Each structure stands twice: as structure tokens, then as C-alpha cells.
Amino acid sequence: MIFQLARMTLRERKAGLVAAFVALLGSSMLLTAFGVLLQSGLVGGGVDAQRYARAPVVVGGRQSFSVTAGKTKVKPLSRPAPLDDRVVAEVAAVEGVRRALPDITFPARLVAPDGGLDATNSERTNGERPSSGHNWSGAPLGPYELTRGWAPERPGEVVLDAALADRVHAEPGRRVRVAATREAREYLVTGVAALRTPDGRPPRSPAVFFCDAEAAALYAHPGRVDAVGVLPEPGTDPGALADRLDRRLAGSGAVTYLGGDRSRVEFPDVASARSGLVESAASLGATVVLIAMIVVASTLALDGHQRRRELALLRAVAATPRQVYRLLAAEVLVVSLAAALLGCLPGVLVAGGLVKGLALAGVVPGDFALSYGPLPPLVAVLASVLAAEVAALGVARRAVAVRPVEALTEARAAPARPRRARTVCGALLFLLGVAAALLPLLLDGVLAVAGAGTGGLVMVVAVLLLAPPLAGAASRLLAAPVRRWTGPHGRLAVANVRADSRQLASAIGPLALAIGFALIQLGIPTTTAAAAREQAAAGVVADFTLQGGPGGPPPGVVGEAAALPGVAGATGVVRVEVHASREVLGSPEVFTYLAQGLSSPPSPATLDLDVTAGSLTALRGDDTVALGTGAAATLGAHLGGRVRLHLPDGAELRPVVVALYGRGLGFGEVTLPQDVLFAHSTRQVEDAVFVGAAPGADERRLAAELRSLAGRYPGLEVLDAGGLSAAQQEQAFASVLTSALPLALVFGYLAVSVANTLVLATLGRVREFALLRLVGASREQVVRMMRVEAGVVVAIAVAVGTAVPLLPLATISLGLTGSPVPYVPVPLYLGVVALTALVGLTAVLVPTRLVLRARPVEGIGVRG
């Protein structure tokens, strides 16, 4: 009975139906998209194994670590770390293992005739990556099979991947130059090998095979291997074998990988991409749920306000509160279920498009494959329906709040003043947001900054609740200038908006929410990127920078550069991701930082990290660390104290803090000796080498010497002092783009939902427009009035949406950079405002013209 009545009411109220339907369709679409990304990051996404395709079980480094402080928290690692080579014998001794083959990977590129590195196609479009070096004993794991020639048996011999050999026209007996982790040298091509995979796809990274002895010499981690491929005895179940291996290797840091997870060991970029997708999709998915609840609640509340006569009549004819609850719940269930189901397929398509965009930004590999399944759509449907039902509950509470005999009387007109409870709740919520936004003034560290960001979002949400009083105050403030500048149409528009603050608020609130949300979410990464760029530019005092080559400058380059005449100092830097943890309120909190490893304490002629306490010369071994002031504040660290660090391989250190410095955003919040990071990560070469000239040195001559040095390492470039800053600007832009791409989808959904709400509000004014027409107003006069009214709405929304984020952005900037002035690019701000204004004006004026097509005598009888 209830569902029949619900279908009847929905049939008669198509505007409200379409508005709620569109909002829920968008939420389901985005939740499905982010759910697919989350699933792809957790299980199954990525690329298929290639060099390990023949090995059903691969043993590699662990992919997570745990922290215990009262409670235990597990944190994923961006990529598995190398293993002790003694694991090979342990694996070989397990029952069911026929062969245990170690595999190592290191940078290795062929040198082109012009002295540069052999070019590959763009990995951002097709996933092909530069070639890499490997030990020949690991070739059967692919399997790689010789198609011509013979295996490398001694140093100075290589076997080339067939695709690579065809590209450079190399045949057995020819000599090629190879640049690896040391100076480029000539090698004899003894053979050509082809990868025999079931799908026949070309290798993502063409292989250059060396004999085992030379591969071990070129590999930067002596006594370690990247992985162990397991070829089982015939008839052995891979799952059971993996269980036996896990028991045998317990405590060694080695983990077994099966199926699609094998590519996490073979391709570190896949492991890193999956970790990034999990963090991004999880946080944005939660944001979408919150926005969906707000938008749907706003839409349903507006629809409920417009149908107050209908609900009042039901109460007057003895409908019980329970029956009203059930009616509204049934209506919302029908709409939300249909919208959520229809949003699933577009959501899957959106996920594919988003991954392509992230691939173009270099965040995920170009050939990253998503993992599809029923779980993301199912969760999206359930979340959308639940959000809608919770919103409907609030609308129903308002409808049954009055006694039946008062219902029709209250329905005759909209209340002129907003409810006191709503205003008080909004004010409390806004004050709570302000308190959170002020945290960086009272506390240091990333926790205070994160609290300020959350507080900003709370303040923006509070604007929705405070929209009626804000709209009333703003309309009174703007009344005189609007009447003076726009004539009779303005006077009518001002009288209209001042007569019903709820109607004005229903338009202003969503628009202000869209602007405030966009400015906060985009202002934080742009401010961070600008501060990092400024700190890096100020901190690089070197005259020259060496970078490039197969993965980066080999470790020996820094020593050679330092020995050149006229060099005051040379510092090599490698950058990796590390974690730090501390106990907060009885549970562990883990923070992720960019760490830099220094080849030696930086010379005053190379880097200036703005050391505020201690000295970088005290960095020695794995028992010392230098921290940026931001990280120190977050971790509660001080000079001479110890911090808890977790290195890229999951190893835990508790080093002493020997220095604090102020340019952590530009160089990394954690600084360690370079040897420590090389030993506990997959990195084998430098990121850059900074070279400073001695006072009075001939810089032209020094530049020529450096170019001569770089000539022995193909691909190595000599840049002037500004070279690295330009590279960092490009990296910062990519970082901002990474944040902006998913947020653009959320903002797009918010914009559509805002337009949806405005259209519903405008269509609900049919009777008002008809009455104006009956008393003599023409269509064009009504349109002019609405044009002024829409302009007032947009102006107020822009002012409120701009003003509210100023406080949190200022305190966030203060916490991150020491300056209260945030950096929001003017084109970005103007773009957000222009798009929101366009949405607002279009969503008001287009429905107005559609409504005015009807004859006034017809419109006056429409239900309101």
C-alpha cells in the first residue's frame, strides 16, 4: 500500500524526482569509480607478470610493516625491498620446489651512436619503460629463450631482449655500449632472447642479460637479491607450496606472491601505483559520501518544503507520523535504488578515464589495468541508498513535528525566519570548524595542519545550515545598491529575496559550498607546492647540478666531481619515501615523509637546508638523523632525542636527532646518510649531484670539465644553478595535477548537484511567476527580475564561498611555510568562481524561461 502511494506521489512530482535522481546517480557513479580504484589498489589491479610468468610462486620482500603502541597498525610499503641471498637456499630446500632462481634488476641502457641513451616509447601512453639489467640465471622464469647466439658466460658479454635487439639492429657478435650503475663500457652481444609469455605481449622493460658475476657487480646491493622465482615440481599446488614457503621463511622478511601479485615484485612502479590508489580512493570516497548526504538532504528538504501542503493534508486527514515516515522512505528507496543501479556502469567508465588521466600525469603506469568486480558497484548502491534514507529521515522529522490540526495552517506560507535549532546547530558547527582551523596557531606539525583542513570543510558545511540568516543579512546589505543600479526590476528582485530567506538560502548555500570546497581542496596542495618550490630554489646554492642517466647519476660520479679542480664541494642526493611513527592518544600514528640521503654532509657551496639546531656534519651511520622542523614538531622530536623511523624495506630504526632544519618541504623532512637508504631500498643510483665552485674558480672551465665527466656516463646532464628548480617545478605541477584530477570529478558532481538544486527551486516558483504575469508583468520583465536575483545569489555565494576558506587556508599556510598568505593561483580561483557562477546563472535562468512558456492561468493552479 505504501509503495503504491509512493509511486503515485512520485508520478505527480517529477521535478523533485528528477532532482533527487540526478544527485543520487552522480554519487553512485563516483562511489563506483573510486571503489574500482580502491579494489585495484588492494587486490588484482596492475599488470600481468612477464619475467616471472613461468614461476607460479615468487618470493620477495614484505609489502607492509606493523607498528605497536598500545594498539597495532599495519602500513603498506610502496614497493617490496631486496632479500638476503641466503633465502635462495632456504627456498630450494622446501618440499615441492624443483628450482629456486634468484633475480636481480638494475638500470642498464644501450648507448646510441650519438652518445645519448637509447630511446624508448613513452611509458605514459603505452607503459613501455627503459631497458633494465638482469642476471642470466633468472631468464628461465619468463621464460626468456635464446633465439640465436649463446648465453653470456663471462664479464663483457650480454644477451639482448629480442625487441631491443631489433630496434638497435644488434646481432650476436656485434659490440654495443651499455650504461649501467658505473661508467659506460662496451659489451659483446653473444645472443638474442625472446620472452615467451602466454599473451604474446612485448616486454614492458626490455631486458639486458649479463653473466651472474657481472650482474652481481653492477647490482648495488651486495649479498642481496630482488626476488626468488620458484619453479615447482610437476603436480604441486602453488597455494599449498606458498604456505610451506611462508612457514619456512617466517621471520626472514620474505613473503610469497601468487597470481597477479607477482607483478608487485617484478615492477616496482606497479606496487607504488597501487599504494597511491588506495590512499587517494579511500579518502575521496569518504568525501563523496559526505557530499552526497549533504546534497541529497538539501534536495529532499527543498522538495519537502515545496510539497508542504500535500504533507500537511496527509497529517490533517489522520496520517500517523509512522505512515509519513514510511511514505517518504518508500519514495526515496524507489528513486535512490534506481539511480544508484543506473550509476554503476558510468562509474566503471569514469574509473577507466581517471586512470588514463593519472597515467598522463605519471602517477600510474600507462598500462595499469583496473580490477573489476561486483563489490564496488554493490557498495556504491548500498552507500547511496543509505545516504538518501538518512537524508529522508531528517525531512520526515520536520513534516511530523507539528500536530495534525496545525499542519494545514503552517503549510499556508513558508516561515519567514529560519528555525532556531538549525541556526544554533550551524553556529556551533561553524565555531567548531573555526577552533579546528586555529590549531596551527597553537600547535606545530602535520596533525595541526590536517585539523585545520578538516575544520575548513566543517566551516563550509556549516554555511549550509547558516544560509538563511546569512542570506537575509546579505540581502539587506545589498538592497540599496541593487535597487539603485538595476531599477524597477532590481526593486522587485530585492523585495522577492527579502520576503523568503529560505528560498534565497536554498540557492546561496550550495553555490558557496561548491566554491569553498574547491578552494580548500585545491588551495592546500598549491600552497604546499609553492612553498616547496621556494625552499628548493633558496636552498640549492650549487653552481651546477648533474642529473639524468640510466635512472640517475651512478654513485661514483659524486667522488669524481669533487676531485675536479675548482670544485669547493659536491653532494650526491637520493630521495625515497620513509615512514615515522609515534603514539597519539594511546594508539600509533604513522606519517609518510620524503627522505633524502646525502653522500656526505653538504658543503656550504652546494646545499643550504637552513639548519636551525645541531649540525649535519654529525650524520653518521644508521644511528643519526636530521629532521625538518615540521616533521620534528609532528613527531614530538627534539635535538638529542630519538625518533622511530621505518625505512623503505620496513626495517625499524631509532636514530638520534642530530640536526633540525627549516627547508623540509623543499628537500624532504627526513635526512639520512646515503648509505643507509641504499641499504634499505631498491634505489641504486643518485637522484642528483650538486657541485659548487670554489671562490675565484673559472666557472666556464669547470663547466667544461663537468661536461667531459658527464660524457663518460651517457644521459648525464650538466645543468646550471636553476636547472633543478625547473625540474622541481615540473614535479610540483604533476603533484598538484594528481590532486586536482580526482577532485575535479568531485567538484563536477558538486556543480551538477548545485545546478540540480537551483533548477528544482526555480521550477517550484511556477505559481509566483504566474501571479506576476496575471498582475501585468511580461515574460521579459520576469526574466529580468530573475536575472537580477540570480546575480545577487551568485554575488553572495562567491563572497561567502571565498571568505570562509580564508581562515583555514591562512593557518595551514602558516603551519606549512611560516607565512599566513596562502598561494592560490589567480587563474585557478577565477576558474572556480567563473564555473560556479555559470552553473548558478544557467540553473536559474534556463528553468525560468521554460516555466514562463506556460499560460499564467495554468501555472496558478500548479501544486506548490
PDB file of C-alpha atoms in Angstrom, residues 289-521:
ATOM      1  CA  VAL A 289      29.637  10.031   0.755  1.00  0.00           C
ATOM      2  CA  LEU A 290      29.620  13.177   2.905  1.00  0.00           C
ATOM      3  CA  ILE A 291      28.862  15.445  -0.061  1.00  0.00           C
ATOM      4  CA  ALA A 292      26.169  13.078  -1.314  1.00  0.00           C
ATOM      5  CA  MET A 293      24.423  13.159   2.071  1.00  0.00           C
ATOM      6  CA  ILE A 294      24.584  16.964   2.140  1.00  0.00           C
ATOM      7  CA  VAL A 295      23.398  17.396  -1.439  1.00  0.00           C
ATOM      8  CA  VAL A 296      20.626  14.819  -1.214  1.00  0.00           C
ATOM      9  CA  ALA A 297      19.476  16.193   2.130  1.00  0.00           C
ATOM     10  CA  SER A 298      19.370  19.701   0.662  1.00  0.00           C
ATOM     11  CA  THR A 299      17.441  18.491  -2.389  1.00  0.00           C
ATOM     12  CA  LEU A 300      14.941  16.490  -0.358  1.00  0.00           C
ATOM     13  CA  ALA A 301      14.493  19.315   2.143  1.00  0.00           C
ATOM     14  CA  LEU A 302      13.717  21.749  -0.666  1.00  0.00           C
ATOM     15  CA  ASP A 303      11.324  19.283  -2.243  1.00  0.00           C
ATOM     16  CA  GLY A 304       9.672  18.709   1.139  1.00  0.00           C
ATOM     17  CA  HIS A 305       9.290  22.462   1.604  1.00  0.00           C
ATOM     18  CA  GLN A 306       7.596  22.756  -1.789  1.00  0.00           C
ATOM     19  CA  ARG A 307       5.198  19.900  -1.041  1.00  0.00           C
ATOM     20  CA  ARG A 308       4.311  21.070   2.474  1.00  0.00           C
ATOM     21  CA  ARG A 309       0.608  21.421   1.512  1.00  0.00           C
ATOM     22  CA  GLU A 310       0.481  17.786   0.455  1.00  0.00           C
ATOM     23  CA  LEU A 311       2.186  16.533   3.625  1.00  0.00           C
ATOM     24  CA  ALA A 312       0.018  18.833   5.749  1.00  0.00           C
ATOM     25  CA  LEU A 313      -3.116  17.423   4.179  1.00  0.00           C
ATOM     26  CA  LEU A 314      -1.964  13.879   4.927  1.00  0.00           C
ATOM     27  CA  ARG A 315      -1.420  14.838   8.573  1.00  0.00           C
ATOM     28  CA  ALA A 316      -4.802  16.592   8.702  1.00  0.00           C
ATOM     29  CA  VAL A 317      -6.647  13.520   7.432  1.00  0.00           C
ATOM     30  CA  ALA A 318      -5.154  11.401  10.235  1.00  0.00           C
ATOM     31  CA  ALA A 319      -1.970  10.057   8.676  1.00  0.00           C
ATOM     32  CA  THR A 320       0.282   8.988  11.559  1.00  0.00           C
ATOM     33  CA  PRO A 321       3.897  10.085  11.873  1.00  0.00           C
ATOM     34  CA  ARG A 322       4.949   6.486  11.199  1.00  0.00           C
ATOM     35  CA  GLN A 323       2.957   6.456   7.959  1.00  0.00           C
ATOM     36  CA  VAL A 324       4.550   9.716   6.807  1.00  0.00           C
ATOM     37  CA  TYR A 325       7.971   8.297   7.636  1.00  0.00           C
ATOM     38  CA  ARG A 326       7.213   5.157   5.639  1.00  0.00           C
ATOM     39  CA  LEU A 327       5.833   7.112   2.677  1.00  0.00           C
ATOM     40  CA  LEU A 328       8.898   9.339   2.365  1.00  0.00           C
ATOM     41  CA  ALA A 329      11.239   6.379   2.960  1.00  0.00           C
ATOM     42  CA  ALA A 330       9.471   4.390   0.244  1.00  0.00           C
ATOM     43  CA  GLU A 331       9.700   7.285  -2.216  1.00  0.00           C
ATOM     44  CA  VAL A 332      13.387   7.733  -1.541  1.00  0.00           C
ATOM     45  CA  LEU A 333      14.039   3.991  -1.742  1.00  0.00           C
ATOM     46  CA  VAL A 334      12.472   3.753  -5.198  1.00  0.00           C
ATOM     47  CA  VAL A 335      14.382   6.782  -6.504  1.00  0.00           C
ATOM     48  CA  SER A 336      17.715   6.015  -4.839  1.00  0.00           C
ATOM     49  CA  LEU A 337      17.737   2.351  -5.832  1.00  0.00           C
ATOM     50  CA  ALA A 338      17.001   3.129  -9.473  1.00  0.00           C
ATOM     51  CA  ALA A 339      19.539   5.973  -9.606  1.00  0.00           C
ATOM     52  CA  ALA A 340      22.242   4.014  -7.809  1.00  0.00           C
ATOM     53  CA  LEU A 341      21.879   0.992 -10.087  1.00  0.00           C
ATOM     54  CA  LEU A 342      21.997   3.141 -13.219  1.00  0.00           C
ATOM     55  CA  GLY A 343      25.088   4.977 -11.931  1.00  0.00           C
ATOM     56  CA  CYS A 344      27.225   1.848 -11.633  1.00  0.00           C
ATOM     57  CA  LEU A 345      28.088   1.363 -15.308  1.00  0.00           C
ATOM     58  CA  PRO A 346      29.053   5.024 -15.905  1.00  0.00           C
ATOM     59  CA  GLY A 347      31.116   4.775 -12.721  1.00  0.00           C
ATOM     60  CA  VAL A 348      33.141   1.924 -14.179  1.00  0.00           C
ATOM     61  CA  LEU A 349      33.790   4.017 -17.300  1.00  0.00           C
ATOM     62  CA  VAL A 350      34.770   7.030 -15.169  1.00  0.00           C
ATOM     63  CA  ALA A 351      37.296   4.870 -13.296  1.00  0.00           C
ATOM     64  CA  GLY A 352      38.940   3.935 -16.598  1.00  0.00           C
ATOM     65  CA  GLY A 353      39.094   7.560 -17.697  1.00  0.00           C
ATOM     66  CA  LEU A 354      40.522   8.667 -14.355  1.00  0.00           C
ATOM     67  CA  VAL A 355      43.311   6.086 -14.545  1.00  0.00           C
ATOM     68  CA  LYS A 356      44.207   7.302 -18.033  1.00  0.00           C
ATOM     69  CA  GLY A 357      44.436  10.844 -16.699  1.00  0.00           C
ATOM     70  CA  LEU A 358      46.622   9.714 -13.796  1.00  0.00           C
ATOM     71  CA  ALA A 359      48.812   7.831 -16.273  1.00  0.00           C
ATOM     72  CA  LEU A 360      49.327  11.004 -18.313  1.00  0.00           C
ATOM     73  CA  ALA A 361      50.356  12.757 -15.084  1.00  0.00           C
ATOM     74  CA  GLY A 362      52.862   9.966 -14.420  1.00  0.00           C
ATOM     75  CA  VAL A 363      51.148   8.729 -11.255  1.00  0.00           C
ATOM     76  CA  VAL A 364      50.320   5.226 -12.520  1.00  0.00           C
ATOM     77  CA  PRO A 365      51.869   3.241 -15.379  1.00  0.00           C
ATOM     78  CA  GLY A 366      50.266   3.720 -18.777  1.00  0.00           C
ATOM     79  CA  ASP A 367      49.358   0.024 -18.971  1.00  0.00           C
ATOM     80  CA  PHE A 368      47.916  -0.228 -15.470  1.00  0.00           C
ATOM     81  CA  ALA A 369      44.852  -2.491 -15.641  1.00  0.00           C
ATOM     82  CA  LEU A 370      41.943  -1.969 -13.273  1.00  0.00           C
ATOM     83  CA  SER A 371      40.398  -4.774 -11.260  1.00  0.00           C
ATOM     84  CA  TYR A 372      36.656  -5.008 -11.870  1.00  0.00           C
ATOM     85  CA  GLY A 373      34.172  -6.958  -9.832  1.00  0.00           C
ATOM     86  CA  PRO A 374      30.729  -6.777  -8.222  1.00  0.00           C
ATOM     87  CA  LEU A 375      31.905  -5.370  -4.886  1.00  0.00           C
ATOM     88  CA  PRO A 376      32.477  -1.675  -5.821  1.00  0.00           C
ATOM     89  CA  PRO A 377      29.047  -1.281  -7.514  1.00  0.00           C
ATOM     90  CA  LEU A 378      27.355  -3.108  -4.647  1.00  0.00           C
ATOM     91  CA  VAL A 379      28.970  -0.859  -2.036  1.00  0.00           C
ATOM     92  CA  ALA A 380      28.127   2.221  -4.147  1.00  0.00           C
ATOM     93  CA  VAL A 381      24.458   1.217  -4.331  1.00  0.00           C
ATOM     94  CA  LEU A 382      24.229   0.486  -0.618  1.00  0.00           C
ATOM     95  CA  ALA A 383      26.025   3.715   0.344  1.00  0.00           C
ATOM     96  CA  SER A 384      23.868   5.842  -1.971  1.00  0.00           C
ATOM     97  CA  VAL A 385      20.604   4.298  -0.733  1.00  0.00           C
ATOM     98  CA  LEU A 386      21.694   4.627   2.896  1.00  0.00           C
ATOM     99  CA  ALA A 387      22.720   8.274   2.429  1.00  0.00           C
ATOM    100  CA  ALA A 388      19.356   9.010   0.817  1.00  0.00           C
ATOM    101  CA  GLU A 389      17.388   7.281   3.562  1.00  0.00           C
ATOM    102  CA  VAL A 390      19.270   9.161   6.279  1.00  0.00           C
ATOM    103  CA  ALA A 391      18.520  12.439   4.467  1.00  0.00           C
ATOM    104  CA  ALA A 392      14.857  11.436   4.093  1.00  0.00           C
ATOM    105  CA  LEU A 393      14.667  10.809   7.822  1.00  0.00           C
ATOM    106  CA  GLY A 394      15.502  14.451   8.501  1.00  0.00           C
ATOM    107  CA  VAL A 395      12.831  15.655   6.067  1.00  0.00           C
ATOM    108  CA  ALA A 396      10.243  13.370   7.636  1.00  0.00           C
ATOM    109  CA  ARG A 397      11.076  14.613  11.124  1.00  0.00           C
ATOM    110  CA  ARG A 398      10.241  18.154  10.010  1.00  0.00           C
ATOM    111  CA  ALA A 399       6.974  17.006   8.409  1.00  0.00           C
ATOM    112  CA  VAL A 400       5.690  15.275  11.545  1.00  0.00           C
ATOM    113  CA  ALA A 401       6.973  17.831  14.034  1.00  0.00           C
ATOM    114  CA  VAL A 402       3.612  19.635  14.228  1.00  0.00           C
ATOM    115  CA  ARG A 403       0.228  18.428  15.425  1.00  0.00           C
ATOM    116  CA  PRO A 404      -2.305  17.451  12.726  1.00  0.00           C
ATOM    117  CA  VAL A 405      -4.666  20.369  13.472  1.00  0.00           C
ATOM    118  CA  GLU A 406      -1.797  22.818  12.960  1.00  0.00           C
ATOM    119  CA  ALA A 407      -0.410  21.198   9.839  1.00  0.00           C
ATOM    120  CA  LEU A 408      -2.560  22.967   7.252  1.00  0.00           C
ATOM    121  CA  THR A 409      -2.188  26.329   8.970  1.00  0.00           C
ATOM    122  CA  GLU A 410       1.614  26.041   8.921  1.00  0.00           C
ATOM    123  CA  ALA A 411       1.570  24.959   5.288  1.00  0.00           C
ATOM    124  CA  ARG A 412      -0.134  28.111   4.055  1.00  0.00           C
ATOM    125  CA  ALA A 413       3.099  30.031   3.855  1.00  0.00           C
ATOM    126  CA  ALA A 414       6.795  29.428   4.205  1.00  0.00           C
ATOM    127  CA  PRO A 415       8.182  30.548   7.543  1.00  0.00           C
ATOM    128  CA  ALA A 416       9.775  33.930   7.211  1.00  0.00           C
ATOM    129  CA  ARG A 417      12.500  33.157   9.696  1.00  0.00           C
ATOM    130  CA  PRO A 418      14.696  30.072   9.868  1.00  0.00           C
ATOM    131  CA  ARG A 419      14.240  27.608  12.657  1.00  0.00           C
ATOM    132  CA  ARG A 420      16.211  28.428  15.787  1.00  0.00           C
ATOM    133  CA  ALA A 421      17.552  24.894  16.144  1.00  0.00           C
ATOM    134  CA  ARG A 422      19.037  24.977  12.649  1.00  0.00           C
ATOM    135  CA  THR A 423      20.738  28.321  13.266  1.00  0.00           C
ATOM    136  CA  VAL A 424      22.137  27.233  16.634  1.00  0.00           C
ATOM    137  CA  CYS A 425      23.405  23.953  15.190  1.00  0.00           C
ATOM    138  CA  GLY A 426      25.037  25.769  12.268  1.00  0.00           C
ATOM    139  CA  ALA A 427      26.662  28.314  14.561  1.00  0.00           C
ATOM    140  CA  LEU A 428      28.068  25.611  16.828  1.00  0.00           C
ATOM    141  CA  LEU A 429      29.356  23.685  13.849  1.00  0.00           C
ATOM    142  CA  PHE A 430      30.956  26.826  12.417  1.00  0.00           C
ATOM    143  CA  LEU A 431      32.635  27.623  15.748  1.00  0.00           C
ATOM    144  CA  LEU A 432      33.909  24.050  15.929  1.00  0.00           C
ATOM    145  CA  GLY A 433      35.398  24.467  12.460  1.00  0.00           C
ATOM    146  CA  VAL A 434      36.988  27.792  13.454  1.00  0.00           C
ATOM    147  CA  ALA A 435      38.535  26.169  16.528  1.00  0.00           C
ATOM    148  CA  ALA A 436      39.998  23.387  14.378  1.00  0.00           C
ATOM    149  CA  ALA A 437      41.232  25.915  11.807  1.00  0.00           C
ATOM    150  CA  LEU A 438      43.151  27.764  14.534  1.00  0.00           C
ATOM    151  CA  LEU A 439      45.120  24.670  15.602  1.00  0.00           C
ATOM    152  CA  PRO A 440      48.275  25.637  13.625  1.00  0.00           C
ATOM    153  CA  LEU A 441      48.472  28.797  15.762  1.00  0.00           C
ATOM    154  CA  LEU A 442      48.613  26.696  18.923  1.00  0.00           C
ATOM    155  CA  LEU A 443      50.380  23.512  17.795  1.00  0.00           C
ATOM    156  CA  ASP A 444      53.115  22.629  15.333  1.00  0.00           C
ATOM    157  CA  GLY A 445      53.195  19.704  12.935  1.00  0.00           C
ATOM    158  CA  VAL A 446      51.117  17.982  10.328  1.00  0.00           C
ATOM    159  CA  LEU A 447      48.376  16.965  12.784  1.00  0.00           C
ATOM    160  CA  ALA A 448      47.514  20.609  13.393  1.00  0.00           C
ATOM    161  CA  VAL A 449      47.582  21.310   9.644  1.00  0.00           C
ATOM    162  CA  ALA A 450      45.317  18.331   8.969  1.00  0.00           C
ATOM    163  CA  GLY A 451      42.979  19.531  11.712  1.00  0.00           C
ATOM    164  CA  ALA A 452      42.822  22.965  10.092  1.00  0.00           C
ATOM    165  CA  GLY A 453      41.948  21.415   6.740  1.00  0.00           C
ATOM    166  CA  THR A 454      39.163  19.403   8.332  1.00  0.00           C
ATOM    167  CA  GLY A 455      37.996  22.490  10.183  1.00  0.00           C
ATOM    168  CA  GLY A 456      37.763  24.371   6.906  1.00  0.00           C
ATOM    169  CA  LEU A 457      35.495  21.717   5.450  1.00  0.00           C
ATOM    170  CA  VAL A 458      33.353  21.800   8.610  1.00  0.00           C
ATOM    171  CA  MET A 459      33.027  25.587   8.260  1.00  0.00           C
ATOM    172  CA  VAL A 460      31.949  25.207   4.637  1.00  0.00           C
ATOM    173  CA  VAL A 461      29.325  22.611   5.587  1.00  0.00           C
ATOM    174  CA  ALA A 462      28.108  24.871   8.402  1.00  0.00           C
ATOM    175  CA  VAL A 463      27.384  27.555   5.807  1.00  0.00           C
ATOM    176  CA  LEU A 464      24.547  25.368   4.522  1.00  0.00           C
ATOM    177  CA  LEU A 465      22.880  25.455   7.917  1.00  0.00           C
ATOM    178  CA  LEU A 466      23.554  29.159   8.354  1.00  0.00           C
ATOM    179  CA  ALA A 467      22.462  30.032   4.822  1.00  0.00           C
ATOM    180  CA  PRO A 468      19.025  31.518   5.785  1.00  0.00           C
ATOM    181  CA  PRO A 469      20.331  34.125   8.257  1.00  0.00           C
ATOM    182  CA  LEU A 470      23.343  34.812   6.022  1.00  0.00           C
ATOM    183  CA  ALA A 471      21.051  35.257   3.031  1.00  0.00           C
ATOM    184  CA  GLY A 472      18.789  37.615   4.979  1.00  0.00           C
ATOM    185  CA  ALA A 473      21.679  39.750   6.202  1.00  0.00           C
ATOM    186  CA  ALA A 474      23.327  39.858   2.779  1.00  0.00           C
ATOM    187  CA  SER A 475      20.075  40.749   1.009  1.00  0.00           C
ATOM    188  CA  ARG A 476      19.532  43.664   3.408  1.00  0.00           C
ATOM    189  CA  LEU A 477      23.089  44.823   2.838  1.00  0.00           C
ATOM    190  CA  LEU A 478      22.790  44.644  -0.947  1.00  0.00           C
ATOM    191  CA  ALA A 479      19.224  46.001  -1.153  1.00  0.00           C
ATOM    192  CA  ALA A 480      20.096  49.679  -1.631  1.00  0.00           C
ATOM    193  CA  PRO A 481      22.842  49.300  -4.253  1.00  0.00           C
ATOM    194  CA  VAL A 482      20.864  46.704  -6.215  1.00  0.00           C
ATOM    195  CA  ARG A 483      17.759  48.913  -6.293  1.00  0.00           C
ATOM    196  CA  ARG A 484      19.855  51.907  -7.315  1.00  0.00           C
ATOM    197  CA  TRP A 485      21.766  50.132 -10.112  1.00  0.00           C
ATOM    198  CA  THR A 486      19.082  47.911 -11.612  1.00  0.00           C
ATOM    199  CA  GLY A 487      15.886  49.996 -11.477  1.00  0.00           C
ATOM    200  CA  PRO A 488      12.388  48.539 -11.069  1.00  0.00           C
ATOM    201  CA  HIS A 489      13.467  45.005 -11.857  1.00  0.00           C
ATOM    202  CA  GLY A 490      16.046  45.213  -9.069  1.00  0.00           C
ATOM    203  CA  ARG A 491      13.455  46.560  -6.629  1.00  0.00           C
ATOM    204  CA  LEU A 492      11.181  43.646  -7.395  1.00  0.00           C
ATOM    205  CA  ALA A 493      14.073  41.148  -7.108  1.00  0.00           C
ATOM    206  CA  VAL A 494      15.157  42.614  -3.761  1.00  0.00           C
ATOM    207  CA  ALA A 495      11.602  42.501  -2.421  1.00  0.00           C
ATOM    208  CA  ASN A 496      11.344  38.914  -3.565  1.00  0.00           C
ATOM    209  CA  VAL A 497      14.549  37.675  -1.968  1.00  0.00           C
ATOM    210  CA  ARG A 498      13.887  39.531   1.273  1.00  0.00           C
ATOM    211  CA  ALA A 499      10.393  38.065   1.501  1.00  0.00           C
ATOM    212  CA  ASP A 500      11.600  34.474   1.736  1.00  0.00           C
ATOM    213  CA  SER A 501      15.123  33.933   3.082  1.00  0.00           C
ATOM    214  CA  ARG A 502      14.710  30.156   2.821  1.00  0.00           C
ATOM    215  CA  GLN A 503      14.261  30.380  -0.945  1.00  0.00           C
ATOM    216  CA  LEU A 504      17.345  32.589  -1.258  1.00  0.00           C
ATOM    217  CA  ALA A 505      19.310  30.352   1.097  1.00  0.00           C
ATOM    218  CA  SER A 506      18.474  27.234  -0.934  1.00  0.00           C
ATOM    219  CA  ALA A 507      20.326  28.843  -3.839  1.00  0.00           C
ATOM    220  CA  ILE A 508      23.205  30.505  -1.980  1.00  0.00           C
ATOM    221  CA  GLY A 509      24.161  27.578   0.284  1.00  0.00           C
ATOM    222  CA  PRO A 510      25.044  25.002  -2.397  1.00  0.00           C
ATOM    223  CA  LEU A 511      26.935  27.555  -4.511  1.00  0.00           C
ATOM    224  CA  ALA A 512      29.005  28.708  -1.521  1.00  0.00           C
ATOM    225  CA  LEU A 513      29.642  25.069  -0.621  1.00  0.00           C
ATOM    226  CA  ALA A 514      30.993  24.366  -4.113  1.00  0.00           C
ATOM    227  CA  ILE A 515      33.348  27.354  -4.070  1.00  0.00           C
ATOM    228  CA  GLY A 516      34.557  26.757  -0.509  1.00  0.00           C
ATOM    229  CA  PHE A 517      35.145  23.051  -1.062  1.00  0.00           C
ATOM    230  CA  ALA A 518      37.134  23.647  -4.252  1.00  0.00           C
ATOM    231  CA  LEU A 519      39.292  26.407  -2.745  1.00  0.00           C
ATOM    232  CA  ILE A 520      40.197  24.371   0.334  1.00  0.00           C
ATOM    233  CA  GLN A 521      40.892  21.128  -1.502  1.00  0.00           C
TER     234      GLN A 521
END
